[in-house]
PDB file of C-alpha atoms in Angstrom:
ATOM      1  CA  ASN V   1      44.015 112.936 158.720  1.00 78.00           C
ATOM      2  CA  ALA V   2      44.824 116.430 159.939  1.00 85.00           C
ATOM      3  CA  GLY V   3      44.202 117.855 156.443  1.00 95.00           C
ATOM      4  CA  VAL V   4      45.977 121.156 155.780  1.00 98.00           C
ATOM      5  CA  THR V   5      47.679 122.732 158.774  1.00 98.00           C
ATOM      6  CA  GLN V   6      49.161 126.201 159.069  1.00 98.00           C
ATOM      7  CA  THR V   7      51.379 127.737 161.711  1.00 98.00           C
ATOM      8  CA  PRO V   8      51.400 130.180 163.350  1.00 98.00           C
ATOM      9  CA  LYS V   9      47.750 131.226 163.656  1.00 97.00           C
ATOM     10  CA  PHE V  10      48.689 134.820 164.368  1.00 98.00           C
ATOM     11  CA  GLN V  11      51.929 136.782 164.057  1.00 97.00           C
ATOM     12  CA  VAL V  12      53.037 140.363 164.611  1.00 98.00           C
ATOM     13  CA  LEU V  13      56.162 141.549 162.814  1.00 97.00           C
ATOM     14  CA  LYS V  14      58.057 144.776 162.622  1.00 98.00           C
ATOM     15  CA  THR V  15      58.858 146.273 159.241  1.00 98.00           C
ATOM     16  CA  GLY V  16      61.990 144.676 157.817  1.00 97.00           C
ATOM     17  CA  GLN V  17      61.769 141.454 159.803  1.00 98.00           C
ATOM     18  CA  SER V  18      61.669 138.122 158.042  1.00 97.00           C
ATOM     19  CA  MET V  19      59.613 135.064 158.841  1.00 97.00           C
ATOM     20  CA  THR V  20      58.321 131.803 157.425  1.00 98.00           C
ATOM     21  CA  LEU V  21      54.687 130.764 157.353  1.00 98.00           C
ATOM     22  CA  GLN V  22      54.398 127.013 157.551  1.00 98.00           C
ATOM     23  CA  CYS V  23      51.959 124.860 155.608  1.00 98.00           C
ATOM     24  CA  ALA V  24      51.701 121.093 155.691  1.00 98.00           C
ATOM     25  CA  GLN V  25      49.240 118.525 154.351  1.00 97.00           C
ATOM     26  CA  ASP V  26      48.952 114.804 155.017  1.00 96.00           C
ATOM     27  CA  MET V  27      46.713 113.895 152.095  1.00 96.00           C
ATOM     28  CA  ASN V  28      49.523 113.175 149.602  1.00 95.00           C
ATOM     29  CA  HIS V  29      48.386 116.102 147.470  1.00 96.00           C
ATOM     30  CA  GLU V  30      50.631 117.140 144.606  1.00 96.00           C
ATOM     31  CA  TYR V  31      49.284 120.675 144.169  1.00 97.00           C
ATOM     32  CA  MET V  32      49.748 123.330 146.836  1.00 98.00           C
ATOM     33  CA  SER V  33      49.235 127.071 146.786  1.00 98.00           C
ATOM     34  CA  TRP V  34      49.347 130.216 148.889  1.00 98.00           C
ATOM     35  CA  TYR V  35      46.739 132.981 148.848  1.00 98.00           C
ATOM     36  CA  ARG V  36      46.419 136.234 150.696  1.00 98.00           C
ATOM     37  CA  GLN V  37      43.032 137.662 151.618  1.00 97.00           C
ATOM     38  CA  ASP V  38      42.425 141.370 151.981  1.00 93.00           C
ATOM     39  CA  PRO V  39      39.062 143.132 152.434  1.00 82.00           C
ATOM     40  CA  GLY V  40      37.316 143.749 149.132  1.00 78.00           C
ATOM     41  CA  MET V  41      40.013 142.001 147.110  1.00 82.00           C
ATOM     42  CA  GLY V  42      39.099 138.378 147.518  1.00 89.00           C
ATOM     43  CA  LEU V  43      41.820 135.759 147.558  1.00 95.00           C
ATOM     44  CA  ARG V  44      44.908 136.534 145.522  1.00 96.00           C
ATOM     45  CA  LEU V  45      47.316 133.809 144.449  1.00 96.00           C
ATOM     46  CA  ILE V  46      50.888 134.349 145.645  1.00 98.00           C
ATOM     47  CA  HIS V  47      52.748 131.194 144.598  1.00 98.00           C
ATOM     48  CA  TYR V  48      51.802 127.651 143.727  1.00 97.00           C
ATOM     49  CA  SER V  49      53.435 124.271 143.227  1.00 97.00           C
ATOM     50  CA  VAL V  50      52.372 121.355 141.050  1.00 96.00           C
ATOM     51  CA  GLY V  51      54.703 118.927 142.815  1.00 95.00           C
ATOM     52  CA  ALA V  52      57.868 118.570 144.851  1.00 96.00           C
ATOM     53  CA  GLY V  53      60.700 120.612 143.409  1.00 96.00           C
ATOM     54  CA  ILE V  54      58.411 122.742 141.207  1.00 96.00           C
ATOM     55  CA  THR V  55      57.105 126.200 142.081  1.00 97.00           C
ATOM     56  CA  ASP V  56      55.653 129.044 140.064  1.00 96.00           C
ATOM     57  CA  GLN V  57      54.466 132.591 140.586  1.00 97.00           C
ATOM     58  CA  GLY V  58      50.874 133.610 141.033  1.00 96.00           C
ATOM     59  CA  GLU V  59      49.238 137.035 140.804  1.00 94.00           C
ATOM     60  CA  VAL V  60      51.131 138.787 143.614  1.00 96.00           C
ATOM     61  CA  PRO V  61      54.512 137.075 144.156  1.00 97.00           C
ATOM     62  CA  ASN V  62      56.685 140.099 144.985  1.00 97.00           C
ATOM     63  CA  GLY V  63      58.141 140.039 148.495  1.00 96.00           C
ATOM     64  CA  TYR V  64      57.506 136.311 148.961  1.00 98.00           C
ATOM     65  CA  ASN V  65      59.600 133.191 148.359  1.00 98.00           C
ATOM     66  CA  VAL V  66      58.545 129.552 148.368  1.00 98.00           C
ATOM     67  CA  SER V  67      60.161 126.156 148.069  1.00 96.00           C
ATOM     68  CA  ARG V  68      58.772 122.631 147.808  1.00 98.00           C
ATOM     69  CA  SER V  69      61.369 120.137 148.944  1.00 97.00           C
ATOM     70  CA  THR V  70      58.779 117.544 150.002  1.00 97.00           C
ATOM     71  CA  THR V  71      55.238 116.689 148.904  1.00 97.00           C
ATOM     72  CA  GLU V  72      53.907 117.490 152.381  1.00 97.00           C
ATOM     73  CA  ASP V  73      55.348 120.945 153.065  1.00 98.00           C
ATOM     74  CA  PHE V  74      55.078 124.279 151.285  1.00 98.00           C
ATOM     75  CA  PRO V  75      56.520 127.132 153.399  1.00 98.00           C
ATOM     76  CA  LEU V  76      56.053 130.785 152.478  1.00 98.00           C
ATOM     77  CA  ARG V  77      58.908 133.137 153.311  1.00 98.00           C
ATOM     78  CA  LEU V  78      58.647 136.880 153.802  1.00 97.00           C
ATOM     79  CA  LEU V  79      62.141 138.235 153.232  1.00 92.00           C
ATOM     80  CA  SER V  80      61.656 141.774 154.574  1.00 97.00           C
ATOM     81  CA  ALA V  81      58.157 142.370 155.905  1.00 97.00           C
ATOM     82  CA  ALA V  82      56.282 145.524 154.910  1.00 97.00           C
ATOM     83  CA  PRO V  83      52.996 146.951 156.260  1.00 97.00           C
ATOM     84  CA  SER V  84      51.425 146.183 152.855  1.00 96.00           C
ATOM     85  CA  GLN V  85      51.871 142.497 153.663  1.00 97.00           C
ATOM     86  CA  THR V  86      49.448 142.735 156.574  1.00 97.00           C
ATOM     87  CA  SER V  87      46.837 140.178 155.583  1.00 98.00           C
ATOM     88  CA  VAL V  88      45.340 136.766 156.222  1.00 98.00           C
ATOM     89  CA  TYR V  89      47.291 134.033 154.461  1.00 98.00           C
ATOM     90  CA  PHE V  90      45.707 130.775 153.383  1.00 98.00           C
ATOM     91  CA  CYS V  91      47.441 127.660 152.175  1.00 98.00           C
ATOM     92  CA  ALA V  92      45.516 125.207 150.000  1.00 98.00           C
ATOM     93  CA  SER V  93      46.168 121.807 148.494  1.00 97.00           C
ATOM     94  CA  SER V  94      44.586 119.406 146.039  1.00 96.00           C
ATOM     95  CA  TYR V  95      45.316 115.956 144.651  1.00 94.00           C
ATOM     96  CA  ALA V  96      46.177 117.455 141.288  1.00 89.00           C
ATOM     97  CA  GLY V  97      45.943 120.992 139.983  1.00 85.00           C
ATOM     98  CA  PRO V  98      42.702 122.743 139.094  1.00 84.00           C
ATOM     99  CA  PRO V  99      39.935 121.731 138.524  1.00 83.00           C
ATOM    100  CA  GLU V 100      40.483 119.493 141.533  1.00 90.00           C
ATOM    101  CA  THR V 101      38.823 120.585 144.774  1.00 94.00           C
ATOM    102  CA  GLN V 102      41.053 122.851 146.830  1.00 96.00           C
ATOM    103  CA  TYR V 103      41.315 122.138 150.573  1.00 97.00           C
ATOM    104  CA  PHE V 104      42.228 125.173 152.632  1.00 98.00           C
ATOM    105  CA  GLY V 105      44.097 125.466 155.895  1.00 98.00           C
ATOM    106  CA  PRO V 106      42.742 127.582 158.783  1.00 98.00           C
ATOM    107  CA  GLY V 107      44.852 130.609 157.834  1.00 98.00           C
ATOM    108  CA  THR V 108      47.566 132.764 159.393  1.00 98.00           C
ATOM    109  CA  ARG V 109      46.738 136.323 160.395  1.00 97.00           C
ATOM    110  CA  LEU V 110      49.800 138.544 159.915  1.00 98.00           C
ATOM    111  CA  LEU V 111      50.189 142.090 161.189  1.00 97.00           C
ATOM    112  CA  VAL V 112      53.220 144.100 160.091  1.00 97.00           C
ATOM    113  CA  LEU V 113      53.880 147.261 162.078  1.00 97.00           C
TER     114      LEU V 113
ATOM    115  CA  GLY B   1      46.484 138.509 133.318  1.00 78.00           C
ATOM    116  CA  GLN B   2      43.251 136.761 134.144  1.00 82.00           C
ATOM    117  CA  GLN B   3      40.896 138.763 136.343  1.00 89.00           C
ATOM    118  CA  VAL B   4      37.705 137.570 138.001  1.00 93.00           C
ATOM    119  CA  MET B   5      35.178 140.048 139.357  1.00 94.00           C
ATOM    120  CA  GLN B   6      32.065 139.432 141.408  1.00 96.00           C
ATOM    121  CA  ILE B   7      29.015 141.570 142.024  1.00 96.00           C
ATOM    122  CA  PRO B   8      27.630 142.654 144.322  1.00 97.00           C
ATOM    123  CA  GLN B   9      30.359 143.082 146.911  1.00 95.00           C
ATOM    124  CA  TYR B  10      27.809 142.971 149.746  1.00 96.00           C
ATOM    125  CA  GLN B  11      24.206 141.846 149.984  1.00 97.00           C
ATOM    126  CA  HIS B  12      21.896 142.091 152.945  1.00 97.00           C
ATOM    127  CA  VAL B  13      18.631 140.143 152.720  1.00 97.00           C
ATOM    128  CA  GLN B  14      15.731 139.242 154.953  1.00 98.00           C
ATOM    129  CA  GLU B  15      15.498 135.555 155.760  1.00 98.00           C
ATOM    130  CA  GLY B  16      13.378 133.879 153.104  1.00 98.00           C
ATOM    131  CA  GLU B  17      14.402 136.235 150.310  1.00 98.00           C
ATOM    132  CA  ASP B  18      16.410 135.050 147.322  1.00 98.00           C
ATOM    133  CA  PHE B  19      20.040 135.958 146.654  1.00 98.00           C
ATOM    134  CA  THR B  20      22.205 135.948 143.537  1.00 98.00           C
ATOM    135  CA  THR B  21      25.899 136.643 143.028  1.00 98.00           C
ATOM    136  CA  TYR B  22      27.484 137.061 139.601  1.00 98.00           C
ATOM    137  CA  CYS B  23      31.004 136.181 138.534  1.00 97.00           C
ATOM    138  CA  ASN B  24      32.723 137.557 135.422  1.00 97.00           C
ATOM    139  CA  SER B  25      36.115 136.584 134.037  1.00 96.00           C
ATOM    140  CA  SER B  26      38.275 138.619 131.676  1.00 94.00           C
ATOM    141  CA  THR B  27      39.273 135.407 129.885  1.00 94.00           C
ATOM    142  CA  THR B  28      37.563 132.165 128.868  1.00 95.00           C
ATOM    143  CA  LEU B  29      37.650 129.583 131.620  1.00 96.00           C
ATOM    144  CA  SER B  30      38.137 125.849 131.352  1.00 95.00           C
ATOM    145  CA  ASN B  31      36.178 125.372 134.579  1.00 95.00           C
ATOM    146  CA  ILE B  32      34.784 127.343 137.480  1.00 97.00           C
ATOM    147  CA  GLN B  33      34.439 126.486 141.142  1.00 97.00           C
ATOM    148  CA  TRP B  34      32.435 128.038 143.951  1.00 98.00           C
ATOM    149  CA  TYR B  35      33.524 128.298 147.575  1.00 98.00           C
ATOM    150  CA  LYS B  36      31.859 129.506 150.774  1.00 98.00           C
ATOM    151  CA  GLN B  37      33.718 131.142 153.629  1.00 97.00           C
ATOM    152  CA  ARG B  38      31.951 131.535 156.952  1.00 97.00           C
ATOM    153  CA  PRO B  39      32.968 134.548 159.096  1.00 94.00           C
ATOM    154  CA  GLY B  40      36.352 133.812 160.672  1.00 93.00           C
ATOM    155  CA  GLY B  41      36.733 130.606 158.699  1.00 96.00           C
ATOM    156  CA  HIS B  42      38.429 129.337 155.604  1.00 97.00           C
ATOM    157  CA  PRO B  43      36.990 128.782 152.110  1.00 97.00           C
ATOM    158  CA  VAL B  44      35.145 125.503 151.650  1.00 98.00           C
ATOM    159  CA  PHE B  45      34.446 123.969 148.252  1.00 97.00           C
ATOM    160  CA  LEU B  46      30.820 123.952 147.102  1.00 97.00           C
ATOM    161  CA  ILE B  47      30.753 122.843 143.475  1.00 96.00           C
ATOM    162  CA  GLN B  48      32.511 122.777 140.125  1.00 96.00           C
ATOM    163  CA  LEU B  49      31.175 123.517 136.651  1.00 96.00           C
ATOM    164  CA  VAL B  50      32.999 122.474 133.490  1.00 95.00           C
ATOM    165  CA  LYS B  51      30.616 122.526 130.519  1.00 96.00           C
ATOM    166  CA  SER B  52      29.351 125.543 128.642  1.00 97.00           C
ATOM    167  CA  GLY B  53      25.814 126.385 129.791  1.00 97.00           C
ATOM    168  CA  GLU B  54      25.983 123.876 132.650  1.00 97.00           C
ATOM    169  CA  VAL B  55      23.488 124.180 135.495  1.00 98.00           C
ATOM    170  CA  LYS B  56      23.850 122.341 138.799  1.00 98.00           C
ATOM    171  CA  LYS B  57      21.683 122.369 141.907  1.00 98.00           C
ATOM    172  CA  GLN B  58      22.438 121.667 145.525  1.00 97.00           C
ATOM    173  CA  LYS B  59      19.218 121.862 147.531  1.00 97.00           C
ATOM    174  CA  ARG B  60      18.423 125.640 147.553  1.00 98.00           C
ATOM    175  CA  LEU B  61      21.590 126.593 145.622  1.00 98.00           C
ATOM    176  CA  THR B  62      21.639 126.813 141.816  1.00 98.00           C
ATOM    177  CA  PHE B  63      24.890 127.298 139.933  1.00 98.00           C
ATOM    178  CA  GLN B  64      25.214 128.283 136.270  1.00 98.00           C
ATOM    179  CA  PHE B  65      28.168 128.463 133.881  1.00 98.00           C
ATOM    180  CA  GLY B  66      27.724 130.837 130.970  1.00 97.00           C
ATOM    181  CA  GLU B  67      27.604 129.738 127.348  1.00 96.00           C
ATOM    182  CA  ALA B  68      30.850 131.593 126.590  1.00 96.00           C
ATOM    183  CA  LYS B  69      32.478 130.157 129.750  1.00 96.00           C
ATOM    184  CA  LYS B  70      33.366 133.656 130.920  1.00 97.00           C
ATOM    185  CA  ASN B  71      30.691 134.118 133.547  1.00 97.00           C
ATOM    186  CA  SER B  72      28.855 132.224 136.232  1.00 98.00           C
ATOM    187  CA  SER B  73      26.205 132.767 138.860  1.00 98.00           C
ATOM    188  CA  LEU B  74      25.093 131.375 142.185  1.00 98.00           C
ATOM    189  CA  HIS B  75      21.454 131.713 143.196  1.00 98.00           C
ATOM    190  CA  ILE B  76      20.141 130.872 146.657  1.00 98.00           C
ATOM    191  CA  THR B  77      16.393 130.403 147.028  1.00 98.00           C
ATOM    192  CA  ALA B  78      14.731 131.333 150.313  1.00 98.00           C
ATOM    193  CA  THR B  79      17.854 132.270 152.240  1.00 98.00           C
ATOM    194  CA  GLN B  80      18.409 131.058 155.776  1.00 98.00           C
ATOM    195  CA  THR B  81      20.662 132.442 158.517  1.00 97.00           C
ATOM    196  CA  THR B  82      22.982 129.497 157.911  1.00 97.00           C
ATOM    197  CA  ASP B  83      23.709 130.917 154.439  1.00 98.00           C
ATOM    198  CA  VAL B  84      25.637 133.826 155.961  1.00 98.00           C
ATOM    199  CA  GLY B  85      29.189 134.104 154.656  1.00 97.00           C
ATOM    200  CA  THR B  86      31.259 135.156 151.691  1.00 97.00           C
ATOM    201  CA  TYR B  87      30.813 133.345 148.395  1.00 98.00           C
ATOM    202  CA  PHE B  88      33.733 133.129 145.987  1.00 97.00           C
ATOM    203  CA  CYS B  89      33.955 131.923 142.448  1.00 97.00           C
ATOM    204  CA  ALA B  90      37.328 130.665 141.223  1.00 97.00           C
ATOM    205  CA  GLY B  91      38.342 129.860 137.691  1.00 95.00           C
ATOM    206  CA  THR B  92      41.144 128.350 135.682  1.00 94.00           C
ATOM    207  CA  GLY B  93      41.989 129.399 132.165  1.00 91.00           C
ATOM    208  CA  TYR B  94      43.203 127.027 129.487  1.00 90.00           C
ATOM    209  CA  ASN B  95      46.879 125.977 129.498  1.00 85.00           C
ATOM    210  CA  THR B  96      47.454 127.165 133.051  1.00 89.00           C
ATOM    211  CA  ASP B  97      47.558 125.675 136.544  1.00 89.00           C
ATOM    212  CA  LYS B  98      46.568 128.910 138.258  1.00 93.00           C
ATOM    213  CA  LEU B  99      43.273 129.035 140.124  1.00 94.00           C
ATOM    214  CA  ILE B 100      42.174 132.666 140.268  1.00 95.00           C
ATOM    215  CA  PHE B 101      39.557 133.694 142.799  1.00 95.00           C
ATOM    216  CA  GLY B 102      36.917 136.329 142.362  1.00 94.00           C
ATOM    217  CA  THR B 103      36.544 139.283 144.678  1.00 93.00           C
ATOM    218  CA  GLY B 104      33.741 137.598 146.626  1.00 95.00           C
ATOM    219  CA  THR B 105      30.212 138.520 147.678  1.00 96.00           C
ATOM    220  CA  ARG B 106      29.456 138.833 151.369  1.00 97.00           C
ATOM    221  CA  LEU B 107      25.942 137.744 152.267  1.00 98.00           C
ATOM    222  CA  GLN B 108      24.211 138.836 155.450  1.00 98.00           C
ATOM    223  CA  VAL B 109      20.828 137.345 156.310  1.00 98.00           C
ATOM    224  CA  PHE B 110      18.550 139.043 158.847  1.00 96.00           C
ATOM    225  CA  PRO B 111      16.083 136.812 160.712  1.00 91.00           C
TER     226      PRO B 111
END
């Protein structure tokens, strides 16, 4: 099993550009989530999904869209990138929702100029 | 909304010294988890606590869940250089599927 994979590993965007961060898992996990990590602020929940076709907002959803058309994939879309979205983004998955163990991907480092 | 704070933000210790990080939630938690993130890596699950007052041990690591289920702690006895990293607590309130992470404590161990 590859576990949780994320692409790209690193991306540079200009303000106003859009892009999609990819996340996939091959563990047949129902629950998937996106976090952003900024210095001194820990991991903040952006969006999460309890199963295919179901998504919900986390702590900091503004500026991000998600969809869950399949169990395996949970892409995160930045509609119009802003410098405040410069961060490291982690995708995580678990068999069911919390308190199940969360398995994290390797992360995507995003720089918005 | 639910907020989870950790103190201290940073801790530098000499190898062999003990280390403790504290986690405090603004709301009562149904469970709490602890994760470790090595520099440049991703968070990795350590343990989960569910019961009020629960204490669990993993070798040199001791985890506690407060009686009111609003706070938790992680204590490392006799730190080693392999303990270096950032430790996060993460909790879920009742009637929610959101897992909210704490602000993290970064541990540096000097040989």
